[in-house]
């Protein structure tokens, strides 16, 4: 983690990931092209409500995607950037506190998307901007991906939509307990769902499409592959929580459904100690990830490609939390 992050929140200890994912991170030469394309795509499909938000979202997505897949071709980067734009804009427009305030609207928006993901006939009526944008994305992914890659991607998108709904539901009543006196959200729940709300599993699926490789089912079942994917998925969600907590509290946003809050409740500690615990968790998973990356990158073929892709994905999450989007 760089010095700028420490300066923003000096009292909250952040993880030191310099040994595992040191910067500066490689970036695609198409970084500025991706940002310009993202701006035009958001003008074609108006998913955000203001020019300022459009510019900020295009910037973080364009520059972030350039670091997520630095060796991908231009069209693959455009496609993956548009998908991430769509997910982020959908979450901003329909998820989190907005979804908690109006769950029926969130369910209707998700219903339209699931209809399209299932490949049914066009839903009745004029599609929303999100529906039209998703239809564009699915057509383009269908042209580039193998049939198996396409099915895996759409399955992850359903997981993302469910994750957004799950998060909104718990933000509506995060401290309520069930009839047995248990809190609705446990650490196990959080670890299972957080990768879907931070979209990292979907990025892993798009890696194979963007970089034109494909793991076999035998490859996916290997313990080093599964451990690497879990470590990167955990790390992405956890460092995002640590970076966004200060901004959420500064703007009176929801602060209960994230790693620091869960650790405070689980251990009965204060926020500073929760950050220390979370930082150690991040550093441990980063060490697991780098160990598995080194192990898988020794050979040739798809396993090596996948190891390099996940290294870049993890690096992009480390990079992007210093963006102005996460500053108070």
Coordinates of C-alpha atoms in Angstrom, one line a residue:
X1 CA 0.0 0.0 0.0
X2 CA 1.5 3.4 -0.9
X3 CA 2.1 6.4 1.2
X4 CA -0.9 8.3 -0.1
X5 CA -3.3 5.7 1.4
X6 CA -1.6 5.9 4.8
X7 CA -1.8 9.7 4.7
X8 CA -5.5 9.8 4.2
X9 CA -6.3 7.7 7.3
X10 CA -3.2 7.8 9.6
X11 CA -5.0 6.3 12.5
X12 CA -6.2 3.2 10.6
X13 CA -3.4 0.7 9.8
X14 CA -3.6 -0.5 6.2
X15 CA -2.1 -3.8 4.9
X16 CA 1.4 -3.6 3.6
X17 CA 1.2 -5.5 0.3
X18 CA 4.5 -4.2 -1.2
X19 CA 6.2 -7.5 -1.0
X20 CA 3.3 -9.4 -2.6
X21 CA 2.0 -6.9 -5.2
X22 CA 4.6 -4.1 -5.5
X23 CA 3.9 -1.2 -7.8
X24 CA 4.1 0.4 -10.2
X25 CA 1.9 -2.0 -12.0
X26 CA 2.2 -2.8 -15.7
X27 CA -0.4 -1.0 -17.8
X28 CA -1.7 -1.5 -21.3
X29 CA -0.6 1.0 -23.9
X30 CA -4.3 1.3 -24.7
X31 CA -5.2 2.9 -21.3
X32 CA -6.3 6.2 -22.7
X33 CA -8.1 4.6 -25.6
X34 CA -10.1 2.5 -23.1
X35 CA -11.0 5.6 -21.1
X36 CA -12.2 7.4 -24.2
X37 CA -14.1 4.4 -25.4
X38 CA -15.7 4.0 -21.9
X39 CA -16.9 7.6 -22.1
X40 CA -18.5 7.1 -25.5
X41 CA -20.1 3.8 -24.4
X42 CA -21.7 5.5 -21.4
X43 CA -23.0 8.2 -23.7
X44 CA -24.6 5.6 -26.0
X45 CA -26.0 3.8 -22.9
X46 CA -26.7 6.5 -20.3
X47 CA -26.2 4.5 -17.1
X48 CA -25.0 7.3 -14.9
X49 CA -26.8 10.5 -14.1
X50 CA -24.2 13.3 -14.4
X51 CA -21.2 14.2 -16.5
X52 CA -19.0 14.3 -13.4
X53 CA -19.9 10.8 -12.4
X54 CA -19.5 9.6 -16.0
X55 CA -16.0 11.0 -16.2
X56 CA -15.0 9.6 -12.9
X57 CA -16.3 6.1 -13.7
X58 CA -14.8 6.1 -17.2
X59 CA -11.4 7.1 -15.7
X60 CA -11.2 4.5 -12.9
X61 CA -12.5 1.8 -15.2
X62 CA -10.3 2.7 -18.2
X63 CA -7.1 3.1 -16.2
X64 CA -8.0 0.1 -13.9
X65 CA -8.7 -2.2 -16.8
X66 CA -5.4 -1.3 -18.4
X67 CA -3.8 -2.7 -15.3
X68 CA -6.1 -5.7 -15.0
X69 CA -5.2 -7.1 -18.4
X70 CA -2.1 -5.2 -19.5
X71 CA -1.4 -7.7 -22.4
X72 CA -4.9 -8.0 -23.8
X73 CA -5.8 -6.7 -27.3
X74 CA -7.7 -3.5 -27.7
X75 CA -11.1 -5.0 -28.4
X76 CA -10.9 -7.4 -25.5
X77 CA -10.0 -4.5 -23.2
X78 CA -13.0 -2.4 -24.5
X79 CA -15.3 -5.4 -23.9
X80 CA -14.2 -6.1 -20.4
X81 CA -14.2 -2.4 -19.5
X82 CA -17.8 -2.0 -20.7
X83 CA -18.8 -5.0 -18.6
X84 CA -17.2 -3.5 -15.5
X85 CA -18.8 -0.2 -16.3
X86 CA -22.2 -1.9 -16.4
X87 CA -21.7 -3.7 -13.1
X88 CA -20.5 -0.7 -11.3
X89 CA -23.2 1.6 -12.7
X90 CA -25.9 -0.9 -11.9
X91 CA -24.7 -1.3 -8.3
X92 CA -24.5 2.5 -8.0
X93 CA -28.0 3.0 -9.4
X94 CA -29.9 0.1 -8.0
X95 CA -27.8 -1.5 -5.2
X96 CA -26.6 -0.7 -1.7
X97 CA -28.7 1.9 0.1
X98 CA -30.8 2.6 -3.0
X99 CA -31.8 -1.0 -3.1
X100 CA -32.5 -1.2 0.6
X101 CA -34.8 1.8 0.3
X102 CA -36.7 0.4 -2.7
X103 CA -36.3 -3.3 -2.9
X104 CA -39.1 -3.7 -5.3
X105 CA -37.4 -1.5 -7.9
X106 CA -34.2 -3.5 -7.4
X107 CA -36.0 -6.8 -8.0
X108 CA -37.6 -5.4 -11.2
X109 CA -34.2 -4.3 -12.5
X110 CA -32.7 -7.6 -11.7
X111 CA -35.6 -9.5 -13.3
X112 CA -35.0 -7.7 -16.6
X113 CA -31.4 -8.6 -16.5
X114 CA -32.0 -12.3 -15.6
X115 CA -34.5 -12.5 -18.5
X116 CA -31.7 -11.4 -20.9
X117 CA -29.1 -13.6 -19.3
X118 CA -31.3 -16.6 -19.8
X119 CA -31.5 -16.0 -23.5
X120 CA -35.3 -15.7 -23.6
X121 CA -37.2 -13.7 -26.2
X122 CA -37.0 -10.0 -25.7
X123 CA -38.8 -8.8 -22.5
X124 CA -42.0 -6.9 -23.2
X125 CA -41.9 -3.1 -23.5
X126 CA -39.0 -0.8 -24.1
X127 CA -35.8 -2.0 -22.4
X128 CA -34.2 0.2 -19.8
X129 CA -30.8 1.7 -20.4
X130 CA -29.3 -1.1 -18.3
X131 CA -31.2 -3.8 -20.3
X132 CA -30.1 -2.3 -23.7
X133 CA -26.5 -2.1 -22.5
X134 CA -26.5 -5.7 -21.2
X135 CA -27.9 -6.9 -24.5
X136 CA -25.0 -5.2 -26.3
X137 CA -22.5 -6.8 -23.9
X138 CA -24.0 -10.3 -24.3
X139 CA -23.9 -10.1 -28.1
X140 CA -20.3 -9.0 -28.1
X141 CA -19.2 -11.6 -25.5
X142 CA -21.1 -14.3 -27.5
X143 CA -19.0 -13.4 -30.5
X144 CA -15.7 -13.6 -28.7
X145 CA -16.1 -16.3 -26.1
X146 CA -16.3 -20.0 -26.5
X147 CA -19.7 -21.5 -25.5
X148 CA -18.4 -22.7 -22.2
X149 CA -16.8 -19.4 -21.4
X150 CA -20.1 -17.6 -22.3
X151 CA -22.1 -19.8 -19.9
X152 CA -19.5 -19.4 -17.2
X153 CA -19.6 -15.6 -17.6
X154 CA -23.4 -15.4 -17.5
X155 CA -23.5 -17.6 -14.4
X156 CA -21.1 -15.1 -12.7
X157 CA -23.3 -12.2 -13.7
X158 CA -26.3 -13.9 -12.0
X159 CA -24.1 -14.3 -8.9
X160 CA -23.3 -10.5 -9.1
X161 CA -27.0 -9.7 -9.3
X162 CA -27.9 -11.9 -6.4
X163 CA -25.0 -10.4 -4.4
X164 CA -26.3 -6.9 -5.0
X165 CA -29.7 -8.0 -3.9
X166 CA -28.3 -9.8 -0.8
X167 CA -26.3 -6.7 0.2
X168 CA -29.3 -4.4 -0.2
X169 CA -31.4 -6.8 1.9
X170 CA -28.9 -6.8 4.8
X171 CA -28.3 -3.1 4.6
X172 CA -32.1 -2.7 5.2
X173 CA -31.7 -4.5 8.6
X174 CA -28.1 -5.3 9.3
X175 CA -28.3 -5.7 13.1
X176 CA -31.5 -7.7 13.2
X177 CA -31.3 -11.3 14.6
X178 CA -33.2 -14.4 13.5
X179 CA -35.4 -16.4 15.8
X180 CA -32.4 -18.2 17.3
X181 CA -30.7 -14.9 18.2
X182 CA -28.1 -15.2 15.4
X183 CA -27.1 -12.2 13.4
X184 CA -28.1 -12.5 9.7
X185 CA -24.6 -11.9 8.4
X186 CA -21.8 -14.1 9.7
X187 CA -18.2 -14.0 8.7
X188 CA -18.8 -17.1 6.6
X189 CA -21.7 -15.4 4.8
X190 CA -19.6 -12.4 4.2
X191 CA -16.7 -14.4 2.8
X192 CA -19.0 -16.3 0.5
X193 CA -20.8 -13.2 -0.9
X194 CA -18.2 -10.4 -0.9
X195 CA -16.4 -11.6 -4.1
X196 CA -19.7 -11.3 -5.9
X197 CA -20.4 -7.8 -4.8
X198 CA -16.9 -6.6 -5.7
X199 CA -17.1 -8.5 -9.1
X200 CA -13.8 -10.2 -8.8
X201 CA -15.0 -13.7 -9.7
X202 CA -16.5 -12.2 -12.9
X203 CA -13.2 -10.6 -13.7
X204 CA -11.5 -14.0 -13.4
X205 CA -14.0 -15.4 -15.9
X206 CA -13.4 -12.5 -18.3
X207 CA -9.7 -13.1 -18.2
X208 CA -10.0 -16.2 -20.3
X209 CA -12.0 -14.3 -22.8
X210 CA -9.9 -11.2 -22.9
X211 CA -6.5 -13.1 -23.0
X212 CA -7.8 -16.0 -25.3
X213 CA -6.9 -19.0 -23.1
X214 CA -9.2 -21.6 -21.5
X215 CA -8.7 -23.8 -18.5
X216 CA -9.9 -27.4 -18.6
X217 CA -12.2 -28.6 -15.9
X218 CA -9.3 -30.7 -14.6
X219 CA -7.2 -27.5 -14.3
X220 CA -10.0 -25.8 -12.4
X221 CA -10.1 -28.6 -9.8
X222 CA -6.4 -28.3 -9.0
X223 CA -5.8 -27.2 -5.4
X224 CA -3.3 -24.5 -6.4
X225 CA -5.8 -23.0 -8.8
X226 CA -8.7 -23.1 -6.3
X227 CA -6.5 -21.6 -3.5
X228 CA -5.2 -18.9 -5.8
X229 CA -8.7 -17.9 -6.9
X230 CA -10.0 -17.8 -3.3
X231 CA -7.0 -15.8 -2.1
X232 CA -7.4 -13.2 -4.8
X233 CA -11.2 -13.1 -4.3
X234 CA -10.8 -12.5 -0.6
X235 CA -8.1 -9.9 -1.0
X236 CA -10.1 -7.9 -3.6
X237 CA -13.1 -7.5 -1.3
X238 CA -11.2 -6.9 1.9
X239 CA -8.9 -4.1 0.7
X240 CA -11.9 -2.5 -1.0
X241 CA -13.7 -2.5 2.3
X242 CA -10.8 -1.0 4.1
X243 CA -10.4 1.7 1.5
X244 CA -14.1 2.6 1.3
X245 CA -14.9 2.6 5.0
X246 CA -13.6 6.2 5.6
X247 CA -15.6 7.5 2.6
X248 CA -18.8 5.8 3.7
X249 CA -18.6 7.1 7.3
X250 CA -17.8 10.6 6.1
X251 CA -20.9 10.6 4.0
X252 CA -23.2 8.9 6.5
X253 CA -23.3 5.8 4.4
X254 CA -23.9 2.2 5.5
X255 CA -21.0 1.0 7.6
X256 CA -22.3 -2.3 9.0
X257 CA -21.8 -4.7 6.1
X258 CA -18.0 -4.8 5.7
X259 CA -15.0 -6.5 7.1
X260 CA -14.1 -3.9 9.8
X261 CA -17.6 -3.9 11.2
X262 CA -17.9 -7.7 11.2
X263 CA -14.5 -7.9 13.0
X264 CA -15.5 -5.4 15.6
X265 CA -18.6 -7.4 16.3
X266 CA -16.9 -10.8 16.2
X267 CA -13.9 -9.7 18.5
X268 CA -15.5 -6.9 20.5
X269 CA -12.7 -4.6 19.5
X270 CA -12.5 -1.0 18.3
X271 CA -12.1 0.2 14.7
X272 CA -8.3 0.5 14.9
X273 CA -7.9 -3.1 16.1
X274 CA -10.3 -4.3 13.5
X275 CA -8.1 -2.6 10.8
X276 CA -5.1 -4.3 12.3
X277 CA -6.8 -7.7 12.2
X278 CA -8.1 -7.1 8.6
X279 CA -4.7 -5.9 7.5
X280 CA -3.1 -9.2 8.7
X281 CA -5.8 -11.1 6.9
X282 CA -5.1 -9.3 3.7
X283 CA -1.3 -9.8 4.0
X284 CA -1.8 -13.5 4.7
X285 CA -4.0 -14.0 1.6
X286 CA -1.6 -11.9 -0.5
X287 CA 1.2 -14.3 0.5
X288 CA -0.9 -17.3 -0.4
X289 CA -1.7 -15.8 -3.8
X290 CA 1.9 -15.0 -4.6
X291 CA 3.0 -18.4 -3.6
X292 CA 0.4 -20.1 -5.8
X293 CA 1.1 -17.7 -8.7
X294 CA 4.8 -18.6 -8.5
X295 CA 3.9 -22.3 -8.5
X296 CA 1.6 -22.2 -11.5
X297 CA 3.7 -19.8 -13.6
X298 CA 6.6 -22.3 -13.8
X299 CA 5.1 -24.2 -16.7
X300 CA 3.5 -23.3 -20.0
X301 CA 0.0 -23.1 -21.4
X302 CA -3.3 -22.1 -19.8
X303 CA -2.2 -22.6 -16.1
X304 CA 0.6 -20.1 -16.6
X305 CA -1.7 -17.7 -18.4
X306 CA -4.2 -17.9 -15.6
X307 CA -1.5 -17.3 -12.9
X308 CA -0.4 -14.2 -14.7
X309 CA -3.9 -13.0 -15.2
X310 CA -4.8 -13.4 -11.5
X311 CA -1.6 -11.6 -10.5
X312 CA -2.7 -8.6 -12.7
X313 CA -6.3 -8.8 -11.3
X314 CA -5.1 -8.6 -7.7
X315 CA -2.7 -5.8 -8.6
X316 CA -5.5 -3.8 -10.2
X317 CA -7.5 -4.0 -7.0
X318 CA -4.5 -2.8 -5.0
X319 CA -4.1 0.0 -7.5
X320 CA -7.6 1.2 -7.8
X321 CA -8.3 1.8 -4.1
X322 CA -6.1 4.9 -4.3
X323 CA -8.4 6.4 -6.9
X324 CA -10.3 9.6 -6.0
X325 CA -13.5 7.5 -6.1
X326 CA -12.5 6.2 -2.6
X327 CA -11.4 9.5 -1.1
X328 CA -13.4 11.3 1.5

